[in-house]
Short mmCIF file of C-alpha atoms and ligand atoms in Angstrom, two decimals:
data_model
loop_
_atom_site.label_atom_id
_atom_site.label_comp_id
_atom_site.label_asym_id
_atom_site.label_seq_id
_atom_site.Cartn_x
_atom_site.Cartn_y
_atom_site.Cartn_z
CA MET A 216 130.03 84.96 114.32
CA VAL A 217 126.73 86.83 114.36
CA VAL A 218 126.02 85.58 110.86
CA ASP A 219 126.60 81.97 111.88
CA THR A 220 123.91 82.04 114.53
CA ALA A 221 121.45 83.50 112.01
CA ALA A 222 122.34 81.10 109.27
CA PRO A 223 120.38 77.92 109.95
CA ALA A 224 116.98 79.57 110.35
CA ALA A 225 117.64 81.98 107.55
CA GLN A 226 118.79 79.29 105.18
CA ALA A 227 115.60 77.37 105.75
CA ARG A 228 113.65 80.45 104.86
CA GLU A 229 115.51 81.11 101.60
CA THR A 230 113.13 78.58 100.09
CA LEU A 231 110.29 81.09 100.47
CA SER A 232 108.78 82.42 97.27
CA PHE A 233 108.52 86.18 96.82
CA SER A 234 104.89 86.29 97.95
CA GLU A 235 105.65 84.05 100.94
CA SER A 236 108.44 86.45 101.82
CA VAL A 237 105.97 89.36 101.75
CA ASP A 238 103.56 87.28 103.86
CA ARG A 239 106.31 86.64 106.37
CA ASN A 240 106.89 90.36 106.77
CA PHE A 241 103.15 90.84 107.12
CA ALA A 242 102.95 88.10 109.77
CA LYS A 243 105.79 89.66 111.77
CA ALA A 244 103.78 92.88 112.08
CA ALA A 245 100.38 91.20 112.43
CA ALA A 246 101.65 89.26 115.46
CA LEU A 247 102.10 92.59 117.26
CA LEU A 248 98.56 93.75 116.54
CA ASP A 249 95.28 93.01 118.16
CA TYR A 250 92.87 92.59 115.25
CA PRO A 251 90.46 89.71 114.59
CA ARG A 252 92.22 86.89 112.73
CA GLY A 253 89.68 86.97 109.91
CA LEU A 254 90.32 90.64 109.31
CA LEU A 255 94.09 90.12 109.18
CA GLU A 256 93.57 87.24 106.78
CA GLN A 257 91.36 89.39 104.53
CA ILE A 258 94.02 92.11 104.50
CA ARG A 259 96.76 89.60 103.64
CA VAL A 260 95.18 87.59 100.83
CA CYS A 261 95.17 88.52 97.16
CA ASN A 262 91.55 89.12 96.13
CA LYS A 263 91.64 88.53 92.36
CA VAL A 264 94.13 87.24 89.81
CA TYR A 265 93.66 87.18 86.06
CA TYR A 266 95.97 85.05 83.93
CA VAL A 267 95.67 85.31 80.18
CA GLN A 268 97.45 83.91 77.15
CA PHE A 269 96.87 85.70 73.89
CA PRO A 270 98.21 85.42 70.36
CA VAL A 271 100.18 88.22 68.69
CA ARG A 272 101.59 88.13 65.16
CA ILE A 273 105.34 88.74 65.36
CA ARG A 274 107.34 88.81 62.12
CA GLY A 275 104.89 86.57 60.30
CA GLU A 276 104.57 84.03 63.13
CA ILE A 277 101.95 83.77 65.85
CA GLN A 278 103.45 84.04 69.31
CA VAL A 279 101.44 83.17 72.41
CA ILE A 280 102.09 85.77 75.07
CA GLN A 281 101.45 85.28 78.80
CA GLY A 282 100.07 88.11 80.92
CA TRP A 283 98.75 88.66 84.45
CA ARG A 284 96.91 91.23 86.48
CA ALA A 285 96.50 90.76 90.24
CA GLU A 286 94.21 92.90 92.38
CA HIS A 287 95.33 92.37 95.92
CA SER A 288 92.89 94.56 97.81
CA HIS A 289 89.62 96.38 97.18
CA HIS A 290 89.28 98.09 100.56
CA ARG A 291 89.67 101.31 98.59
CA LEU A 292 89.01 101.77 94.87
CA PRO A 293 90.44 101.90 92.30
CA CYS A 294 93.21 99.34 92.66
CA LYS A 295 96.57 100.72 91.62
CA GLY A 296 99.90 99.36 90.49
CA GLY A 297 102.30 99.12 87.61
CA ILE A 298 102.65 96.74 84.68
CA ARG A 299 106.05 95.15 84.12
CA TYR A 300 107.57 93.57 81.05
CA ALA A 301 110.24 91.01 81.87
CA GLU A 302 111.10 87.45 81.01
CA THR A 303 111.07 86.60 84.71
CA VAL A 304 107.43 87.65 85.23
CA GLY A 305 105.22 85.00 86.82
CA GLN A 306 102.08 84.73 88.90
CA ASP A 307 103.73 84.53 92.31
CA GLU A 308 105.79 87.62 91.57
CA ILE A 309 102.81 89.63 90.33
CA MET A 310 100.75 88.66 93.40
CA ALA A 311 103.61 89.62 95.72
CA LEU A 312 104.03 92.97 93.98
CA ALA A 313 100.27 93.62 94.13
CA ALA A 314 100.35 93.04 97.88
CA LEU A 315 103.26 95.46 98.26
CA MET A 316 101.18 98.06 96.39
CA THR A 317 98.34 97.72 98.93
CA TYR A 318 100.68 98.35 101.85
CA LYS A 319 102.56 101.09 100.01
CA CYS A 320 99.40 103.04 99.19
CA ALA A 321 98.21 102.79 102.80
CA ILE A 322 101.53 104.06 104.19
CA VAL A 323 101.56 107.21 102.05
CA ASN A 324 97.79 107.79 102.36
CA VAL A 325 96.97 107.16 98.73
CA PRO A 326 93.33 106.00 98.86
CA PHE A 327 93.72 103.00 96.56
CA GLY A 328 93.91 99.23 96.81
CA GLY A 329 96.98 97.44 95.48
CA ALA A 330 97.39 95.74 92.10
CA LYS A 331 100.11 94.70 89.68
CA GLY A 332 100.30 93.43 86.14
CA GLY A 333 102.94 91.83 84.02
CA ILE A 334 103.71 90.38 80.62
CA LYS A 335 106.32 87.66 80.31
CA ILE A 336 108.49 89.13 77.56
CA ASN A 337 111.90 90.68 77.20
CA PRO A 338 111.02 94.01 75.58
CA ARG A 339 114.50 94.16 74.03
CA ASN A 340 113.50 91.29 71.74
CA TYR A 341 110.66 93.25 70.11
CA THR A 342 110.38 96.27 67.84
CA GLU A 343 108.38 99.30 68.94
CA GLU A 344 105.53 98.31 66.67
CA GLU A 345 105.45 94.78 68.07
CA LEU A 346 105.45 96.10 71.63
CA GLU A 347 102.53 98.34 70.71
CA ARG A 348 100.56 95.35 69.38
CA ILE A 349 101.30 93.32 72.53
CA THR A 350 100.37 96.22 74.83
CA ARG A 351 97.13 97.02 73.05
CA ARG A 352 96.07 93.37 72.96
CA TYR A 353 96.83 92.94 76.68
CA THR A 354 94.76 96.08 77.38
CA VAL A 355 91.80 94.65 75.49
CA GLU A 356 92.06 91.48 77.59
CA LEU A 357 91.99 93.62 80.75
CA ILE A 358 89.01 95.65 79.50
CA GLN A 359 87.03 92.49 78.74
CA LYS A 360 87.51 91.21 82.27
CA ASN A 361 86.97 94.55 84.05
CA PHE A 362 90.59 94.60 85.20
CA ILE A 363 91.12 98.19 84.08
CA GLY A 364 89.13 101.42 84.49
CA PRO A 365 89.39 104.78 86.28
CA SER A 366 87.26 103.55 89.17
CA LEU A 367 88.32 99.89 89.06
CA ASP A 368 91.99 99.33 88.44
CA VAL A 369 94.53 101.85 87.19
CA PRO A 370 97.89 100.58 85.87
CA ALA A 371 101.13 102.56 85.66
CA PRO A 372 104.71 102.02 84.52
CA ASP A 373 106.95 99.47 86.20
CA TYR A 374 110.10 97.55 85.24
CA GLY A 375 110.37 97.48 81.44
CA THR A 376 107.51 99.90 80.72
CA GLY A 377 107.17 103.68 80.56
CA PRO A 378 105.05 106.60 79.30
CA ARG A 379 104.95 105.17 75.77
CA GLU A 380 103.22 101.96 76.90
CA MET A 381 100.86 103.96 79.13
CA ALA A 382 99.84 106.11 76.15
CA TRP A 383 98.98 102.95 74.15
CA ILE A 384 96.94 101.63 77.08
CA ALA A 385 95.03 104.91 77.46
CA ASP A 386 94.34 105.12 73.75
CA THR A 387 93.06 101.53 73.59
CA TYR A 388 90.85 102.02 76.64
CA MET A 389 89.38 105.25 75.26
CA ALA A 390 88.57 103.55 71.95
CA PHE A 391 86.52 100.94 73.86
CA ARG A 392 84.90 103.39 76.29
CA PRO A 393 84.18 106.54 74.28
CA ASP A 394 81.33 107.45 76.65
CA ASP A 395 83.48 107.44 79.80
CA ILE A 396 84.31 111.04 80.55
CA ASN A 397 87.07 109.91 82.95
CA ALA A 398 88.62 107.45 80.52
CA LEU A 399 92.03 109.17 80.62
CA ALA A 400 92.27 108.28 84.31
CA CYS A 401 92.35 104.56 83.40
CA VAL A 402 96.16 104.59 83.57
CA THR A 403 98.85 106.87 85.02
CA GLY A 404 102.40 107.64 84.03
CA LYS A 405 101.19 108.89 80.64
CA PRO A 406 103.19 111.41 78.62
CA VAL A 407 102.31 114.98 79.66
CA GLU A 408 100.82 115.68 76.20
CA GLN A 409 98.45 112.74 76.66
CA GLY A 410 97.03 113.57 80.07
CA GLY A 411 100.08 112.88 82.22
CA VAL A 412 101.20 115.09 85.05
CA ARG A 413 104.50 116.97 85.12
CA GLY A 414 106.94 115.33 87.53
CA ARG A 415 105.65 111.75 87.26
CA THR A 416 108.68 110.39 85.38
CA GLU A 417 111.20 111.27 88.09
CA ALA A 418 108.73 110.84 90.98
CA THR A 419 109.95 107.49 92.33
CA GLY A 420 113.58 108.62 92.25
CA LEU A 421 112.78 111.97 93.82
CA GLY A 422 110.71 110.28 96.53
CA ILE A 423 113.64 107.98 97.28
CA TYR A 424 115.88 111.01 97.62
CA PHE A 425 113.42 112.74 100.01
CA GLY A 426 113.11 109.54 102.05
CA ILE A 427 116.85 108.96 102.36
CA ARG A 428 117.52 112.63 103.10
CA GLU A 429 114.98 112.63 105.91
CA ALA A 430 116.28 109.39 107.42
CA LEU A 431 119.86 110.63 107.29
CA SER A 432 118.97 113.89 108.97
CA LEU A 433 118.18 112.02 112.21
CA PRO A 434 121.26 111.77 114.48
CA GLU A 435 119.61 109.02 116.53
CA LEU A 436 119.26 106.92 113.38
CA VAL A 437 122.66 107.49 111.76
CA ARG A 438 125.05 107.77 114.73
CA PRO A 439 124.60 104.13 115.84
CA LEU A 440 125.59 103.17 112.29
CA GLY A 441 128.84 105.11 112.64
CA LEU A 442 127.70 107.88 110.31
CA GLU A 443 127.35 111.62 110.71
CA PRO A 444 123.92 113.14 109.95
CA GLY A 445 123.33 114.47 106.43
CA LEU A 446 123.69 113.16 102.89
CA GLU A 447 126.69 115.27 101.89
CA GLY A 448 129.67 113.05 101.04
CA LYS A 449 127.89 109.74 101.69
CA ARG A 450 129.04 106.98 99.32
CA VAL A 451 126.23 105.33 97.40
CA ILE A 452 126.14 102.21 95.20
CA VAL A 453 123.17 102.04 92.84
CA GLN A 454 121.91 98.84 91.26
CA GLY A 455 119.74 99.57 88.23
CA PHE A 456 120.09 102.65 86.08
CA GLY A 457 116.53 102.65 84.79
CA ASN A 458 113.90 105.24 85.57
CA VAL A 459 114.10 104.67 89.33
CA GLY A 460 117.86 104.23 89.80
CA TYR A 461 118.88 106.98 87.41
CA HIS A 462 116.67 109.70 88.91
CA ALA A 463 117.36 108.63 92.49
CA ALA A 464 121.12 108.75 91.85
CA ARG A 465 120.79 112.10 90.10
CA PHE A 466 118.90 113.74 92.99
CA LEU A 467 121.15 112.15 95.62
CA GLN A 468 124.16 113.59 93.84
CA GLN A 469 122.87 116.96 92.64
CA GLU A 470 120.61 117.93 95.54
CA GLY A 471 122.09 115.88 98.36
CA GLY A 472 125.80 116.05 97.60
CA ALA A 473 126.18 112.26 97.86
CA ILE A 474 128.97 110.45 95.99
CA ILE A 475 127.83 107.75 93.57
CA THR A 476 130.72 105.29 93.67
CA ALA A 477 129.23 102.50 91.54
CA VAL A 478 126.37 101.83 89.17
CA ILE A 479 125.35 98.26 88.36
CA GLU A 480 123.33 97.37 85.27
CA TRP A 481 122.26 94.09 83.63
CA ASP A 482 125.36 93.96 81.41
CA GLY A 483 127.99 94.94 83.99
CA ALA A 484 128.96 97.75 86.33
CA VAL A 485 131.09 100.88 86.57
CA TYR A 486 133.04 101.87 89.66
CA ASN A 487 134.97 104.91 90.78
CA PRO A 488 135.56 105.46 94.51
CA ASP A 489 135.89 109.22 93.89
CA GLY A 490 132.43 109.42 92.35
CA ILE A 491 130.68 109.07 89.01
CA ASP A 492 128.86 111.99 87.40
CA VAL A 493 125.34 110.62 86.93
CA GLU A 494 124.36 112.90 84.03
CA GLU A 495 127.61 112.16 82.22
CA LEU A 496 127.13 108.43 82.67
CA ALA A 497 123.58 108.72 81.29
CA ARG A 498 124.95 110.63 78.29
CA HIS A 499 127.58 107.93 77.74
CA ARG A 500 124.82 105.32 77.74
CA ARG A 501 122.71 107.30 75.27
CA GLU A 502 125.68 107.49 72.93
CA THR A 503 127.00 103.92 73.26
CA GLY A 504 123.95 101.92 74.38
CA SER A 505 125.56 100.83 77.68
CA ILE A 506 127.02 102.27 80.89
CA LEU A 507 130.08 100.02 80.38
CA TYR A 508 133.38 101.56 79.30
CA TYR A 509 132.41 104.93 80.71
CA PRO A 510 135.89 106.45 80.53
CA LYS A 511 136.01 107.97 84.02
CA ALA A 512 135.35 104.71 85.88
CA GLN A 513 136.51 101.13 86.00
CA THR A 514 134.30 98.70 84.09
CA ILE A 515 133.30 95.48 85.80
CA PRO A 516 132.14 92.74 83.41
CA MET A 517 128.70 91.13 83.48
CA GLU A 518 129.81 87.93 85.27
CA GLU A 519 131.22 89.92 88.19
CA ARG A 520 128.62 92.67 88.37
CA ASP A 521 126.87 91.25 91.46
CA THR A 522 130.07 91.42 93.54
CA VAL A 523 129.78 95.21 93.31
CA LEU A 524 126.79 94.99 95.68
CA GLU A 525 129.33 93.90 98.28
CA TYR A 526 131.72 96.84 97.83
CA ASP A 527 132.24 99.14 100.77
CA CYS A 528 129.75 102.06 100.83
CA ASP A 529 127.41 103.96 103.16
CA ILE A 530 124.19 103.39 101.24
CA LEU A 531 123.34 100.51 98.93
CA LEU A 532 120.42 101.40 96.68
CA PRO A 533 118.99 98.38 94.86
CA ALA A 534 116.71 99.83 92.19
CA ALA A 535 116.19 96.95 89.79
CA LEU A 536 114.38 93.69 90.52
CA GLU A 537 113.45 91.64 93.58
CA SER A 538 115.63 89.18 95.57
CA GLN A 539 118.96 90.83 94.77
CA ILE A 540 120.17 90.69 98.35
CA HIS A 541 119.80 87.09 99.44
CA TYR A 542 121.08 84.54 101.90
CA HIS A 543 124.40 84.14 100.09
CA ASN A 544 125.51 87.74 99.67
CA ALA A 545 123.85 89.25 102.78
CA PRO A 546 126.78 88.31 105.08
CA ARG A 547 129.15 90.15 102.73
CA ILE A 548 127.17 93.37 102.23
CA ARG A 549 129.27 96.23 103.58
CA ALA A 550 126.72 99.05 103.31
CA LYS A 551 125.47 100.64 106.51
CA ILE A 552 122.06 101.44 105.05
CA ILE A 553 120.06 99.58 102.41
CA ALA A 554 117.66 101.90 100.65
CA GLU A 555 115.13 99.79 98.78
CA GLY A 556 114.35 101.54 95.52
CA ALA A 557 113.14 98.32 93.91
CA ASN A 558 110.21 96.27 95.15
CA GLY A 559 111.29 93.34 97.29
CA PRO A 560 115.07 93.52 96.68
CA THR A 561 115.88 91.86 100.03
CA THR A 562 114.80 88.27 100.67
CA ALA A 563 113.43 87.29 104.06
CA ALA A 564 116.55 85.22 104.76
CA ALA A 565 118.83 88.11 103.86
CA GLU A 566 116.86 90.51 106.00
CA GLU A 567 117.40 88.41 109.09
CA ILE A 568 121.15 88.41 108.51
CA LEU A 569 121.30 92.13 107.72
CA LEU A 570 119.33 93.13 110.81
CA GLN A 571 121.55 90.98 113.02
CA ARG A 572 124.56 92.68 111.51
CA GLY A 573 123.08 96.08 112.42
CA ILE A 574 122.44 97.21 108.85
CA PHE A 575 119.55 99.65 108.61
CA ILE A 576 116.91 99.00 105.94
CA LEU A 577 114.68 101.70 104.48
CA PRO A 578 111.85 99.46 103.23
CA ASP A 579 110.47 99.50 99.69
CA ILE A 580 106.83 100.00 100.71
CA PHE A 581 107.82 103.37 102.11
CA LEU A 582 110.89 104.41 100.15
CA ASN A 583 109.74 103.83 96.57
CA ALA A 584 106.16 105.07 97.11
CA GLY A 585 106.87 108.36 95.29
CA GLY A 586 105.75 106.86 91.99
CA VAL A 587 102.30 105.95 93.18
CA VAL A 588 101.96 109.21 95.11
CA VAL A 589 102.40 111.19 91.92
CA SER A 590 100.25 108.68 90.03
CA TYR A 591 97.54 109.63 92.51
CA PHE A 592 98.06 113.31 91.62
CA GLU A 593 97.80 112.42 87.93
CA TRP A 594 94.58 110.47 88.49
CA LEU A 595 93.15 113.43 90.45
CA LYS A 596 94.10 115.78 87.62
CA ASN A 597 92.42 113.48 85.09
CA ILE A 598 89.15 113.09 86.97
CA ALA A 599 89.10 116.80 87.86
CA HIS A 600 89.76 117.69 84.21
CA VAL A 601 92.00 120.56 85.24
CA ARG A 602 95.74 121.13 85.32
CA LEU A 603 97.11 121.31 88.86
CA GLY A 604 97.70 124.92 89.84
CA ARG A 605 95.43 126.37 87.16
CA LEU A 606 93.02 127.94 89.64
CA GLU A 607 95.43 129.34 92.17
CA LYS A 608 98.58 130.37 90.30
CA ARG A 609 97.67 133.95 89.48
CA PHE A 610 95.90 134.51 92.76
CA GLU A 611 99.03 133.49 94.64
CA GLU A 612 101.21 135.69 92.47
CA ARG A 613 98.98 138.67 93.22
CA THR A 614 99.02 137.91 96.96
CA ASN A 615 102.81 137.66 96.86
CA GLN A 616 103.02 140.94 95.00
CA ARG A 617 100.94 142.72 97.62
CA LEU A 618 103.17 141.29 100.34
CA VAL A 619 106.36 142.39 98.59
CA GLU A 620 104.96 145.89 98.04
CA MET A 621 104.02 146.16 101.68
CA VAL A 622 107.47 145.00 102.88
CA GLU A 623 109.12 147.50 100.50
CA ARG A 624 106.89 150.30 101.78
CA LEU A 625 107.54 149.47 105.42
CA THR A 626 111.32 148.99 105.08
CA GLY A 627 111.94 151.65 102.46
CA LYS A 628 114.04 149.12 100.52
CA THR A 629 113.50 147.95 96.95
CA LEU A 630 114.07 144.35 95.89
CA THR A 631 116.24 143.52 92.87
CA THR A 632 114.46 142.07 89.84
CA PRO A 633 115.70 138.47 90.47
CA GLU A 634 114.66 138.70 94.15
CA ARG A 635 111.27 140.01 93.14
CA GLN A 636 110.79 137.24 90.56
CA LEU A 637 111.70 134.59 93.10
CA LEU A 638 109.15 135.86 95.60
CA LEU A 639 106.33 136.60 93.18
CA ARG A 640 106.22 133.38 91.21
CA GLY A 641 103.07 131.31 91.76
CA PRO A 642 103.35 127.50 91.65
CA ASP A 643 103.46 125.56 88.38
CA GLU A 644 102.14 122.04 88.12
CA VAL A 645 105.58 120.51 88.67
CA ASP A 646 106.15 122.67 91.78
CA LEU A 647 102.91 121.44 93.32
CA VAL A 648 103.64 117.83 92.44
CA ARG A 649 107.11 117.99 93.94
CA SER A 650 106.07 119.74 97.11
CA GLY A 651 103.15 117.34 97.55
CA LEU A 652 105.57 114.46 97.12
CA GLU A 653 108.12 115.93 99.52
CA ASP A 654 105.50 116.50 102.18
CA THR A 655 104.15 112.97 101.76
CA MET A 656 107.55 111.30 102.03
CA ILE A 657 108.65 113.35 105.05
CA SER A 658 105.39 112.80 106.95
CA ALA A 659 105.36 109.08 106.13
CA PHE A 660 108.93 108.66 107.32
CA HIS A 661 108.17 110.30 110.67
CA GLU A 662 105.02 108.25 111.07
CA LEU A 663 107.04 105.05 110.61
CA TRP A 664 109.88 106.24 112.82
CA GLU A 665 107.38 107.05 115.57
CA ILE A 666 105.89 103.54 115.33
CA HIS A 667 109.40 102.06 115.41
CA LYS A 668 110.27 104.07 118.52
CA THR A 669 107.07 103.72 120.48
CA ARG A 670 105.23 100.51 119.59
CA LYS A 671 106.20 97.44 121.52
CA GLY A 672 108.09 94.79 119.59
CA VAL A 673 108.64 96.88 116.44
CA GLN A 674 112.34 96.40 115.91
CA ASP A 675 112.89 97.57 112.36
CA LEU A 676 111.41 100.05 109.92
CA ARG A 677 109.86 97.41 107.67
CA THR A 678 107.85 96.02 110.57
CA ALA A 679 106.87 99.60 111.44
CA ALA A 680 105.74 100.08 107.84
CA PHE A 681 103.60 96.93 107.93
CA VAL A 682 102.10 97.92 111.28
CA CYS A 683 101.25 101.32 109.84
CA ALA A 684 99.69 99.80 106.70
CA ILE A 685 97.69 97.14 108.56
CA ASP A 686 96.32 99.75 110.98
CA LYS A 687 95.12 101.94 108.14
CA ILE A 688 93.61 99.13 106.07
CA ALA A 689 91.85 97.73 109.14
CA THR A 690 90.39 101.18 109.80
CA ALA A 691 89.16 101.31 106.20
CA TYR A 692 87.43 97.94 106.64
CA PHE A 693 85.84 99.13 109.88
CA GLN A 694 84.57 102.22 108.06
CA LEU A 695 83.09 100.01 105.34
CA GLY A 696 81.26 98.16 108.10
CA ILE A 697 82.58 94.82 106.86
CA PHE A 698 84.21 93.96 110.16
CA PRO A 699 82.82 94.88 113.58
N1 LIG B 26 105.16 100.65 89.53
C1 LIG B 26 105.28 101.62 90.56
C2 LIG B 26 105.38 100.95 91.91
O1 LIG B 26 105.75 99.82 92.03
C3 LIG B 26 104.20 102.70 90.48
C4 LIG B 26 102.81 102.22 90.60
C5 LIG B 26 101.75 103.29 90.29
O2 LIG B 26 102.10 104.43 90.05
O3 LIG B 26 100.57 102.92 90.28
O4 LIG B 26 105.17 101.57 92.91
#
């Protein structure tokens, strides 16, 4: 019944493109704010887009490859955002994703503008050497147009790319800019041996875990959904078992005690209502090349994989591509919470239906910000030319030691060796990265929740997130003196 009343308006809106869908979310928040129209327009629009077609020799033939880089906002520099490799890549998508990066960075206080890049290829169709040629050539195109640089625009991994591609980008950039002492900071998500930071690979997944854990700890949020506070025992369906989905599922299971009942991939899905061991499933995929036919779960074939999104669960975690929850399946989604690991997984039309049905959405621009948060730490490490923790580690260990000795003296008790080791240890790079990420995600969640609770007209967490982002970007423009 509820769905029927939502349907006509929502159906009309399903025709929105991805960037129009982002704009609609922006407009919903902007309508609640009292800023000059021109300022809101400047925040909304995409500042620069570069479209390039370049030739690459593939198995004796010349192939013309299409690539994009969009810089959505320059209110803070550099611009920041991943590069994706997928056959579905197109200009509207890249512009939408660049806009999401602007809002995402603002929400988690990463002082960057938003950007996104993409190459329209299916990386599975190319050898490693061919992918290297494509990546290096694309990088050269970006260098020539000033669309990359430590103080201009800093790419990172996204769908279909990872540390390997980032290492090729860094190497190409450094070859062209040998006199730039900060050249390594031209890209993040690099392998640790090539200037990366420990903890970047799992950062998005870990951030998602922190975000969900914090949201679920609030009785006032979960009780109206018919859930008890806490992650323990919550049933989770994960779509996408790539870098984001795999790590998020792993932390939700291992740290949070959640039950992963289904995992959906491009070639099918696996389902077990009693839970799937995430590490074991990953091992099965390493050995066989697919999650399918994992022996301790039921395999659902490719043609039916999307129906798994509609299975009963507490949390649905889309962690693949955009527009996965749309007008047609939204009425059938049985999750109580949608945790957006991917960028833009819920269409505007779907959102309307889901909200009417009382489903709670943890929005992408907050929930998957862990990647860019740790990218920011990597960039800081690169421009500071020092490993995080290098200066303070020993000092902290010595301070801890003095404290332990004092407690032992005062109490007359002696700690066991494991106890002593636990207390004395100073932070390693990965400890600092993870605690910085945890703090960021927890504070951001409470900031959004506060906006949701207290600001007039803010009825969902996505609108709260946009209000938060617009406020911060407007403040940045005021500081720049561009707007009165
Ligand atoms: N591609 C990731 C995202 O969509 C990370 C971007 C970054 O680290 O710059 O948030």
